[in-house]
XYZ file of C-alpha atoms in Angstrom:
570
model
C -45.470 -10.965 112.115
C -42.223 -13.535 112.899
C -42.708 -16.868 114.131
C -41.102 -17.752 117.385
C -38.829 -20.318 117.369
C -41.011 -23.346 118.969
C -43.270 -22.772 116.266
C -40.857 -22.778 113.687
C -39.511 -26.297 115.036
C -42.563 -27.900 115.634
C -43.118 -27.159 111.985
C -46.201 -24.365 112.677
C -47.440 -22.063 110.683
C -50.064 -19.790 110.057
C -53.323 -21.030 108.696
C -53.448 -21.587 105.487
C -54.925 -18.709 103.128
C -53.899 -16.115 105.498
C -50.939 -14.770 103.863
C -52.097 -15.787 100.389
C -55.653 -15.102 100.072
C -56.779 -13.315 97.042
C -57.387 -13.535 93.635
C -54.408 -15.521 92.031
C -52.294 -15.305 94.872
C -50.138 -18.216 95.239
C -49.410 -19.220 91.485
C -46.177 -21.106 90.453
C -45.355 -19.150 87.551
C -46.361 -15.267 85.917
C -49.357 -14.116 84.257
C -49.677 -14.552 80.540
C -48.474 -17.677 77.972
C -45.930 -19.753 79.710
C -42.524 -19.763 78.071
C -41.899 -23.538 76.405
C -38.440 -24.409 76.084
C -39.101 -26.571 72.944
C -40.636 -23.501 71.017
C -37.879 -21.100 72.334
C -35.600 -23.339 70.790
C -36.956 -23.553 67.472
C -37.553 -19.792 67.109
C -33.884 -19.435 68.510
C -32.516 -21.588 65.771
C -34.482 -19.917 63.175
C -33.314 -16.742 63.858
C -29.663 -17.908 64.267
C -27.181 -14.907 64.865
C -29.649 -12.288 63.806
C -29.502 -9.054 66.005
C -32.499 -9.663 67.732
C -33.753 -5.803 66.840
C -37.537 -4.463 67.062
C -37.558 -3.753 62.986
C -36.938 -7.083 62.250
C -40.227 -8.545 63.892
C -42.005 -8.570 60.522
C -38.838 -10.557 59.053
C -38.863 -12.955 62.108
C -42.914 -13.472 61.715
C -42.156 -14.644 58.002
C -39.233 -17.028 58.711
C -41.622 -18.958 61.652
C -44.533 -18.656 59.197
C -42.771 -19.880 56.237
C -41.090 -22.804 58.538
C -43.686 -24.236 60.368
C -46.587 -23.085 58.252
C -48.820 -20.826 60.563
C -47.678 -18.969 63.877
C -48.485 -20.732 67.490
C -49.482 -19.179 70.547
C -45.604 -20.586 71.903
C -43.510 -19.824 68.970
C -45.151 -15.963 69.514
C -44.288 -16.229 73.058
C -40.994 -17.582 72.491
C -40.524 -14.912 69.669
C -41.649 -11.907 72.421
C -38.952 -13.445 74.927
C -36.191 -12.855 72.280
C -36.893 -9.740 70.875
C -37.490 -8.238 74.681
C -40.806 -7.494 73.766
C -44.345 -7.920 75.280
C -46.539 -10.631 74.240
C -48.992 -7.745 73.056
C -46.306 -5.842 70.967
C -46.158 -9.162 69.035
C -49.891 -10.449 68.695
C -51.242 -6.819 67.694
C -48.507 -7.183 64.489
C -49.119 -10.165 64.004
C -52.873 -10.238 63.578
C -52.408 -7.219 61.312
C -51.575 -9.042 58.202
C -53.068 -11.065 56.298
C -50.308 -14.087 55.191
C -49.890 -14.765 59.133
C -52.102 -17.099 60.136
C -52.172 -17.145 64.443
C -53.016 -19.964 66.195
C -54.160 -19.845 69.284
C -54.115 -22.837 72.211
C -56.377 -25.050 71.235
C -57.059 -24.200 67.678
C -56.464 -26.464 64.695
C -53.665 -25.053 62.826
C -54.031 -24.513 58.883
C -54.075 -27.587 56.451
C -50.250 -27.533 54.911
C -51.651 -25.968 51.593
C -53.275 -22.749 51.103
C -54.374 -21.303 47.662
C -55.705 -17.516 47.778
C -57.898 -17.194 45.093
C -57.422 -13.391 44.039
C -60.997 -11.820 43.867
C -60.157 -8.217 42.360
C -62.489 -6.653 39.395
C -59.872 -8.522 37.286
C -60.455 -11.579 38.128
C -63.579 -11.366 39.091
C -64.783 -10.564 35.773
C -62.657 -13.275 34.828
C -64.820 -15.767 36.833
C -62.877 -16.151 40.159
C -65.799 -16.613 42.329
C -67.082 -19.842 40.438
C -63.501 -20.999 40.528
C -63.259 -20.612 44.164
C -66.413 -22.534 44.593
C -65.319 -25.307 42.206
C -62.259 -25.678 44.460
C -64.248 -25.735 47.800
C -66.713 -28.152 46.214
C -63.915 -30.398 44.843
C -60.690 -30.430 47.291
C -60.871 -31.552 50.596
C -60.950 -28.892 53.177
C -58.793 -31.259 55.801
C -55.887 -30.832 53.467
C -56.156 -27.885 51.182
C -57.692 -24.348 52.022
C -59.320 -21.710 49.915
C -59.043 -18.474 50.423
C -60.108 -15.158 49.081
C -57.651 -12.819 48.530
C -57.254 -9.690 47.288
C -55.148 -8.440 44.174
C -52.028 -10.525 43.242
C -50.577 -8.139 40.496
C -51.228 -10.674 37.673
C -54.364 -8.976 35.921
C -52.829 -9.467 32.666
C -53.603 -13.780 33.373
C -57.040 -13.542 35.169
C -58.428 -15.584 36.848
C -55.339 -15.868 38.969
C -54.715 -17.910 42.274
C -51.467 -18.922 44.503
C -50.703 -22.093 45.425
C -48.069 -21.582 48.213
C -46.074 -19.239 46.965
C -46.607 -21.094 42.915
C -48.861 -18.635 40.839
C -51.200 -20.449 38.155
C -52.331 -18.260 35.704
C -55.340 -18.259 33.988
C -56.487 -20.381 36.784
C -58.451 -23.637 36.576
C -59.133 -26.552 39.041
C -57.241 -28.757 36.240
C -54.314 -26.970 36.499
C -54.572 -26.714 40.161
C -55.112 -30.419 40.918
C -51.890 -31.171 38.403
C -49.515 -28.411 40.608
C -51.159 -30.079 43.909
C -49.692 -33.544 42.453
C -46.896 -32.411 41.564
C -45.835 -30.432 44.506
C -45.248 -27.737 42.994
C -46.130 -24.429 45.746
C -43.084 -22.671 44.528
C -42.387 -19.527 42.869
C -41.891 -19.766 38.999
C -38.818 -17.560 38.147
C -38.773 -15.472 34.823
C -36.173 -14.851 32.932
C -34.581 -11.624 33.438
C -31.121 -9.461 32.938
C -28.945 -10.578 35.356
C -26.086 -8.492 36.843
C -23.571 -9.727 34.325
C -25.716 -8.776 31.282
C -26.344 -5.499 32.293
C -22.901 -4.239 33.282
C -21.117 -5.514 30.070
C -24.030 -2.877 28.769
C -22.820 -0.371 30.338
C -24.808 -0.506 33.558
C -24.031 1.264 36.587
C -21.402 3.566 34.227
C -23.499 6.274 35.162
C -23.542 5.920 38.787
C -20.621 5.243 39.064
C -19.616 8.739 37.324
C -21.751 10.193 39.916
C -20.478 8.799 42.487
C -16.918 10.091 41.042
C -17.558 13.761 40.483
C -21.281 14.034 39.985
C -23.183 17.408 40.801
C -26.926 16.211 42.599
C -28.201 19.472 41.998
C -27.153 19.264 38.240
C -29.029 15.444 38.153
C -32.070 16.729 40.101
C -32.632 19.807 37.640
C -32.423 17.013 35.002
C -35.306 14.873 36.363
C -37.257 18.013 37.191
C -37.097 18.759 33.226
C -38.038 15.505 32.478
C -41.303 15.850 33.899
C -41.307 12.947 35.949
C -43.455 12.454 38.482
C -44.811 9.916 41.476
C -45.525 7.311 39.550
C -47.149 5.282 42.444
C -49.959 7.455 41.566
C -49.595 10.390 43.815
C -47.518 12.675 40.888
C -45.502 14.241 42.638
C -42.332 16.340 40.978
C -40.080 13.394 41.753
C -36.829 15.957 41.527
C -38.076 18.316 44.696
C -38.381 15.199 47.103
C -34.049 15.071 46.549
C -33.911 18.738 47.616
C -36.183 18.486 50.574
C -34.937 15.394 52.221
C -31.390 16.829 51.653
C -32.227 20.143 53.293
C -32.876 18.239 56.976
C -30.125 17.058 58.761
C -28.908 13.249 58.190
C -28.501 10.995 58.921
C -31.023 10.358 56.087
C -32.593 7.140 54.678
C -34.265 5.991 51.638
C -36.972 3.401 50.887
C -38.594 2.348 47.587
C -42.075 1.350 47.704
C -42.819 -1.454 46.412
C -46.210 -2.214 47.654
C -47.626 -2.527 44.316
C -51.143 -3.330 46.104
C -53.743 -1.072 43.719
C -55.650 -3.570 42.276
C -55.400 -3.625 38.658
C -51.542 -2.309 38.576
C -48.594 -4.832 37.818
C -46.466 -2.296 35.816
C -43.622 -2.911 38.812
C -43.781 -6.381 38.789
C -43.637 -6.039 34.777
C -40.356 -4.222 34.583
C -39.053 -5.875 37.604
C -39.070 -9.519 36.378
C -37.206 -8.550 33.333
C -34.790 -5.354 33.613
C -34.558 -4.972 37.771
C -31.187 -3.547 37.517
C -32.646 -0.166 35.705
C -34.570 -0.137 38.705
C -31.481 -0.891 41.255
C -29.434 1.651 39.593
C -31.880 4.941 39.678
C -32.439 4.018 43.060
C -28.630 3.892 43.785
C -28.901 7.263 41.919
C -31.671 8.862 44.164
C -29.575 7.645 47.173
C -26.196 9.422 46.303
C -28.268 12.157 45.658
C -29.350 12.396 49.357
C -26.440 10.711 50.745
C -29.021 8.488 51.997
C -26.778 5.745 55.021
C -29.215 2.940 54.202
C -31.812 1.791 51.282
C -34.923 -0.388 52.290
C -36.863 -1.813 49.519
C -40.308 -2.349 50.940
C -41.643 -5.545 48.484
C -44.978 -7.167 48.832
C -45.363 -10.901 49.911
C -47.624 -11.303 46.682
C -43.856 -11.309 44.702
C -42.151 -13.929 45.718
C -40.315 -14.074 42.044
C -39.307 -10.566 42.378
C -38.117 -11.182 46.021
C -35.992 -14.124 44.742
C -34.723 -11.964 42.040
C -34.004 -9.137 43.937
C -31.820 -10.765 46.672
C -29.582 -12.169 44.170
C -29.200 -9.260 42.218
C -28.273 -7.207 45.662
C -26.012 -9.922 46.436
C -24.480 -9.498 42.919
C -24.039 -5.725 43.989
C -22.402 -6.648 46.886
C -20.095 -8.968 45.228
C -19.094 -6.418 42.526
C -18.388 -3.935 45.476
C -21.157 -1.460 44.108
C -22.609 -1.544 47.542
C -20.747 -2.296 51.118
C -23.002 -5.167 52.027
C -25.565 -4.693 54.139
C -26.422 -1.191 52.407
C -29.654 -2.379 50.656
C -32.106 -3.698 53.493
C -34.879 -5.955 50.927
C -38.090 -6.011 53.389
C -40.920 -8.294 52.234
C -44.529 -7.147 53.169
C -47.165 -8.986 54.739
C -50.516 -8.816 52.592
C -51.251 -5.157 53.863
C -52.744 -2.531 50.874
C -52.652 0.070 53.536
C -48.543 -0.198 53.589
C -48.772 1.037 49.921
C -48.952 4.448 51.588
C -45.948 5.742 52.594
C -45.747 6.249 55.915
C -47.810 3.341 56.809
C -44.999 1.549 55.063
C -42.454 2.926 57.027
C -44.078 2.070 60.135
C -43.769 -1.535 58.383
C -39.895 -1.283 57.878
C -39.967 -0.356 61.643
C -41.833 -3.709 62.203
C -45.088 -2.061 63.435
C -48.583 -2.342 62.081
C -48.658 -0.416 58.840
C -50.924 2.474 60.394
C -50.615 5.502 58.353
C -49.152 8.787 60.486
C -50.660 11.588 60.960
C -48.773 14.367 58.830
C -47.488 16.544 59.337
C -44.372 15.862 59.933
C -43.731 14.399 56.756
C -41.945 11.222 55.904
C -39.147 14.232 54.507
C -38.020 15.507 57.770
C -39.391 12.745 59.750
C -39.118 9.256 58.180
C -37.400 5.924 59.338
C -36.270 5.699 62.667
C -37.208 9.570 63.113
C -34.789 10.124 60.316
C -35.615 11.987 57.111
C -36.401 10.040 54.468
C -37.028 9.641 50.557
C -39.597 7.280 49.562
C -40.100 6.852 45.917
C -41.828 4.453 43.761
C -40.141 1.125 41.762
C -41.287 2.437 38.116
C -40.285 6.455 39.316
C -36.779 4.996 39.666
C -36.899 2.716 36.697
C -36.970 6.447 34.901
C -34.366 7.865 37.176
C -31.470 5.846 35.128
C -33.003 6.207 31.998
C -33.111 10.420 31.895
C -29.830 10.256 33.866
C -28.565 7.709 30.692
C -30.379 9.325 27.713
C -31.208 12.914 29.320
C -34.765 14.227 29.851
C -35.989 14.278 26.786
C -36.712 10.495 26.960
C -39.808 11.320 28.671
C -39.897 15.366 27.421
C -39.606 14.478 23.889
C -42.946 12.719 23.379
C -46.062 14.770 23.299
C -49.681 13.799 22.995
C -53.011 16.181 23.405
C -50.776 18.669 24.607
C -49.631 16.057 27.442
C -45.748 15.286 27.524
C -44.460 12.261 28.647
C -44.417 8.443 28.734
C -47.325 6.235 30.645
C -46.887 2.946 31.993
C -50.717 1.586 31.516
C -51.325 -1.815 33.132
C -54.572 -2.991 31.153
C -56.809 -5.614 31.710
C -61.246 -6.467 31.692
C -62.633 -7.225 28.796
C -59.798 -6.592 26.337
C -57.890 -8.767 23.523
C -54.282 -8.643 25.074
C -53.919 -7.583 28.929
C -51.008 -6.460 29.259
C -47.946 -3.453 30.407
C -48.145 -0.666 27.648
C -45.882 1.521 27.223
C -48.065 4.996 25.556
C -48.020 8.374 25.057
C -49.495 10.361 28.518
C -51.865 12.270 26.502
C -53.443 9.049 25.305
C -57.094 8.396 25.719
C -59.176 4.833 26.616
C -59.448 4.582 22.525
C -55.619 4.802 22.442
C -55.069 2.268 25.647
C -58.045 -0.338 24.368
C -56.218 -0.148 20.991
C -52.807 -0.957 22.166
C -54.442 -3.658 23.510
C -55.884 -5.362 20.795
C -59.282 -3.582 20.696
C -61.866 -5.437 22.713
C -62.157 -8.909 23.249
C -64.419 -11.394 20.985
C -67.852 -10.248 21.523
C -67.695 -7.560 23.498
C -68.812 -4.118 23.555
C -66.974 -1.422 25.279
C -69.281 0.091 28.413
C -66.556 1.567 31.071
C -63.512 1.616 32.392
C -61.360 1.952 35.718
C -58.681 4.495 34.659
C -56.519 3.862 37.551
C -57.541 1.422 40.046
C -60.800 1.114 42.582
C -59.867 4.665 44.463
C -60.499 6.235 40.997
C -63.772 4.836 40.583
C -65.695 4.265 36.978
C -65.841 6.250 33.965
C -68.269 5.722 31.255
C -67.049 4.405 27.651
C -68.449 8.281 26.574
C -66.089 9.891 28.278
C -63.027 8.646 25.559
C -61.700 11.718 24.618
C -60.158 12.191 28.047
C -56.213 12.253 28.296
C -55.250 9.400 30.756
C -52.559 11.640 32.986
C -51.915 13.460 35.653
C -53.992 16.355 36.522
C -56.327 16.052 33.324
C -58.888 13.472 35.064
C -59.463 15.556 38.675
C -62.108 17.830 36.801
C -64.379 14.957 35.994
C -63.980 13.907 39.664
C -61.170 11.050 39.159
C -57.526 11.049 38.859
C -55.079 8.587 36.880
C -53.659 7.054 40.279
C -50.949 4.548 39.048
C -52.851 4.158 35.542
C -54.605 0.260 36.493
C -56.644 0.340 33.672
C -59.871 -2.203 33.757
C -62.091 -2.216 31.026
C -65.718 -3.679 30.973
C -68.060 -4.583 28.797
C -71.697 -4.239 28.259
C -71.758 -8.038 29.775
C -71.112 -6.234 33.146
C -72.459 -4.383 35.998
C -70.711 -1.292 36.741
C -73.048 -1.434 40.142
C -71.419 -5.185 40.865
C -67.774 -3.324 39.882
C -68.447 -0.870 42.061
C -69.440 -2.995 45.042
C -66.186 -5.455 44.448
C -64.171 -1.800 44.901
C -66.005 -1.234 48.425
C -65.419 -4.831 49.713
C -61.561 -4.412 48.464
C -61.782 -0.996 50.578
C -63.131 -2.898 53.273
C -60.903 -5.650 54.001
C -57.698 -3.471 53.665
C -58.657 -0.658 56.195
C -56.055 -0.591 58.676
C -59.384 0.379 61.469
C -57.074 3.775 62.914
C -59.792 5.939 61.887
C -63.597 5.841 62.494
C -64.789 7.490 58.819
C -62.757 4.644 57.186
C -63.246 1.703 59.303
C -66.951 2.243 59.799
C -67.740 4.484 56.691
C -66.277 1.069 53.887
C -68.569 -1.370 55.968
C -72.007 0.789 55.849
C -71.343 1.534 52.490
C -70.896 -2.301 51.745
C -73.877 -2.723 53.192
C -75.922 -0.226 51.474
C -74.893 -0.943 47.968
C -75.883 -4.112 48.552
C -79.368 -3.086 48.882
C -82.167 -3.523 45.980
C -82.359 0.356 45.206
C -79.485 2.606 46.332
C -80.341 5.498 48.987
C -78.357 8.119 47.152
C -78.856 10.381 49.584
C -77.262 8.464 53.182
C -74.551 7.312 50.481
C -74.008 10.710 49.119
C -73.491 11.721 52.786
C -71.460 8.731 53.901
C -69.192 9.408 51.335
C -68.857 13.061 52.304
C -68.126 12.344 55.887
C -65.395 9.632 54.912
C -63.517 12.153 52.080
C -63.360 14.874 54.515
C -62.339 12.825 58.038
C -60.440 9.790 57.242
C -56.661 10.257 57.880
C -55.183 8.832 54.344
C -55.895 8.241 50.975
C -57.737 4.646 51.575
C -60.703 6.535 52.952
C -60.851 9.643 51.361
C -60.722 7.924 47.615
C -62.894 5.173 48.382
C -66.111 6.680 48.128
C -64.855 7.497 44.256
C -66.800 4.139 42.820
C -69.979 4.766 44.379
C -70.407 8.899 43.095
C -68.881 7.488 39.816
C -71.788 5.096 39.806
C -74.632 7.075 40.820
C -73.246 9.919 38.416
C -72.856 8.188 35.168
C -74.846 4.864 35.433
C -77.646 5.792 37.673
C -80.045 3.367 35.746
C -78.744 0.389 37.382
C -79.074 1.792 40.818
């Protein structure tokens, strides 16, 4: 309805309300977090000439994190304005992982230091929960916080916390308190074989022969005659991935998982801080094999070493004109164990939440970007140069209680020297404990983890066992990536097993009901006096046969393991 023109002169109107009555009619500005020009500023600078692309989000989140020490309610909203992105799409990932730390309006943000205190069986056999309460009791909260965390992939050095981004081994408030004085929050770098070294070795003559006239089908039927297999821990023929990514149409990608987040496994981070060009180079390898257009290493916050090492080395690649640059994408995780599975990790690289997918399709046909895809694992391509370099029988020529092949064990608990050992596949706990330098002072052998939490406990009877693929699925276990954690008669498998259900716990992405719910009741029930066998029995059926991936269906493993072979302390 118009004015008339008197109206309009004398200045008239209609009452006020009438046109804008109503719920949050009339507001200056739109719905949500307001926009702050200082913010956007900051987060515009920070990115820099970046393409501002949805993938990257994860990569963006770390370089505001890493800057201003937590993430704000405006740098988030600034961040959603220049990726073109709702608020939501950049909250939900966000809050997903762990090393983000979201502040809200009106919350305190962090102190400036933050120490995770790694809580795995590990460590926690190691003492970590006194040392975390020794460091509540004696820093001051205002300045430094204390964290829990979960495994850090330094089991050999337990107890084992991070100071910023500074590990301290065998962990003490002393040596904490001296790092805090010293400022010292940085990553300690190893030394390792650089670029240079390896090359006037003869690195990269092999792929580089490949590349020249090499027959992929000739190189896979090498690897498949090797024997070697997933050695994330799933074991599978690591030769038939090339064939079935190559059969789909490209283009086709390629990541490397390097999630190493099973706790009790540092094998990766073992080979990677001294000889990461045997790693580059199979994977370079496994890429011309599939005439993969792009590589993304997937790399867990947890290494920041290996992340330092690994950009320079690409670099070096780039600079030698191995690769065009740009060809290897290095991701860094976020403190997720769920993005150790593969196509929760690949929903990572796409800068998602790391749910896994629902399969099939599989990551093979439908990977990155929709693309097929070959994931394989850091130590699987470690192998990949050597067989190519010294044919199969590097792994084919050793044999052990009728098992063939090489095992990376990562061993720690209750033994003389934690450590990477490189055995026989057919050996058994005797061999591994051996190798190890027999059990520590005082202590008498009672169980063992024979490869990480999702494969539960076995007794110290069972040591006749081969520790391999496909030998430990009878006895209702499996070899996973072969974390190795011995105990002693000084502990509780019960307490072991609980510590494996908490781990479970934390790290469930929540996309399933069996998981989500199923780790929390279970928590709760094991922490009862006497165990009801029965409701956990049950629980644990429910979760193996309805949970989506491999979090929920192996995590019942400690608690059968525990009611089956040390019922007396339940």
């Amino acid at each position: 309805m118009a004015l008339d023109q008197h109206d309009k002169a004398a200045g008239k109107g209609p009452e006020k309300g009438v046109w804008k009555s109503g719920k949050g009619k009339g507001r200056h500005h739109t719905k949500g977090r307001q926009l702050v020009d200082g913010p956007w500023e900051e987060v515009r600078a920070l990115l820099g000439e970046q393409p501002r692309r949805a993938d990257l989000l994860i990569e963006f989140l770390h370089l505001i994190q890493d800057k201003y020490g937590c993430l704000s309610a405006a740098h988030l909203r600034a961040l959603a304005e220049e990726m073109r992105m709702s608020m939501a799409e950049v909250y939900e990932v966000a809050t997903f992982y762990a090393h983000f730390d979201v502040v809200k309006e009106g919350e305190v943000p962090p102190p400036a230091l933050t120490i995770r205190v790694c809580d795995s069986l590990s460590c926690e056999l190691a003492g970590a929960q006194a040392l975390k309460a020794a460091l509540e009791d004696g820093l001051d909260a205002s300045e430094v916080r204390v964290l829990r965390a979960p495994c850090m992939g330094r089991c050999d050095t337990a107890p084992v916390l991070e100071l910023g981004h500074h590990h301290i081994d065998h962990a003490t408030v002393e040596k904490v308190e001296v790092a805090i004085k010293a400022g010292h929050t940085h990553a300690h770098m190893p030394e390792y074989e650089s670029f240079d070294s390896y090359a006037a070795a003869g690195g990269y003559e092999t792929l580089k022969e490949l590349r020249k006239d090499g027959d992929w089908e000739a190189v896979q039927d090498k690897v498949l005659s090797s024997g070697l297999r997933g050695l994330g821990g799933a074991g599978f023929p690591s030769g038939k991935k090339w064939g079935f990514v190559r059969a789909n149409q490209g283009p086709r990608y390629m990541a490397v998982n390097g999630d190493e987040g099973e706790p009790g496994t540092f094998k990766d981070r073992h080979y990677l801080e001294r000889v990461p060009h045997l790693f580059l180079e199979g994977m370079l390898i496994a890429a011309w094999a599939v005439e993969a257009e792009k590589v993304f290493i997937y790399m867990r916050d947890e290494y920041p070493a290996v992340l330092e090492i690994l950009a320079r080395e690409i670099k070096a690649l780039e600079n030698a004109g191995i690769v065009e640059a740009g060809y290897i994408d290095l991701r860094r995780g976020a403190g997720a164990y769920i993005c150790g599975e593969e196509s929760a990790m690949i929903e990572s690289i796409e800068g998602k939440r790391g749910l896994p997918r629902h399969r099939p399709p599989f990551v093979a046909q439908v990977g990155i970007f929709g693309q097929p895809t070959l994931v394989h694992n850091v130590e699987t391509l470690h192998w990949v140069t050597r067989i190519c370099r010294e044919g199969p029988e590097v792994l084919s020529g050793t044999e052990l209680n009728g098992r063939k092949g090489l095992r990376s064990y990562s061993v720690s608990g209750r033994v003389a020297q934690p450590g990477v050992y490189l055995l026989a596949a057919g050996s058994t706990i005797t061999d591994v404990i051996a190798a190890a330098g027999g059990m520590a002072e005082g202590q008498v052998f009672k169980a063992y983890q024979p490869g990480g939490p999702s494969s539960g406990l076995l007794p110290a009877s069972m040591d006749d066992v081969p520790l391999d693929f496909d030998t430990l699925q009878p006895h209702g276990t499996f070899i996973g990536s072969a974390a190795v954690v011995i105990l002693s008669e000084d502990d509780s498998a019960r307490a072991a097993a609980l510590n494996m259900l908490r781990f479970f716990e934390d790290e469930s992405c929540g996309q399933c009901t069996p998981c989500r719910v199923g780790c929390e009741k279970a928590v709760k029930l094991m922490q009862a006096d006497s165990w009801d066998t029965g409701l956990l029995e049950e629980l644990s059926s429910a979760m193996v046969d309805a949970s989506i991936c491999g979090l929920g269906q192996a995590a019942p493993n400690p608690i059968r393991m525990v009611m089956k072979h040390f019922a007396d302390e339940i």
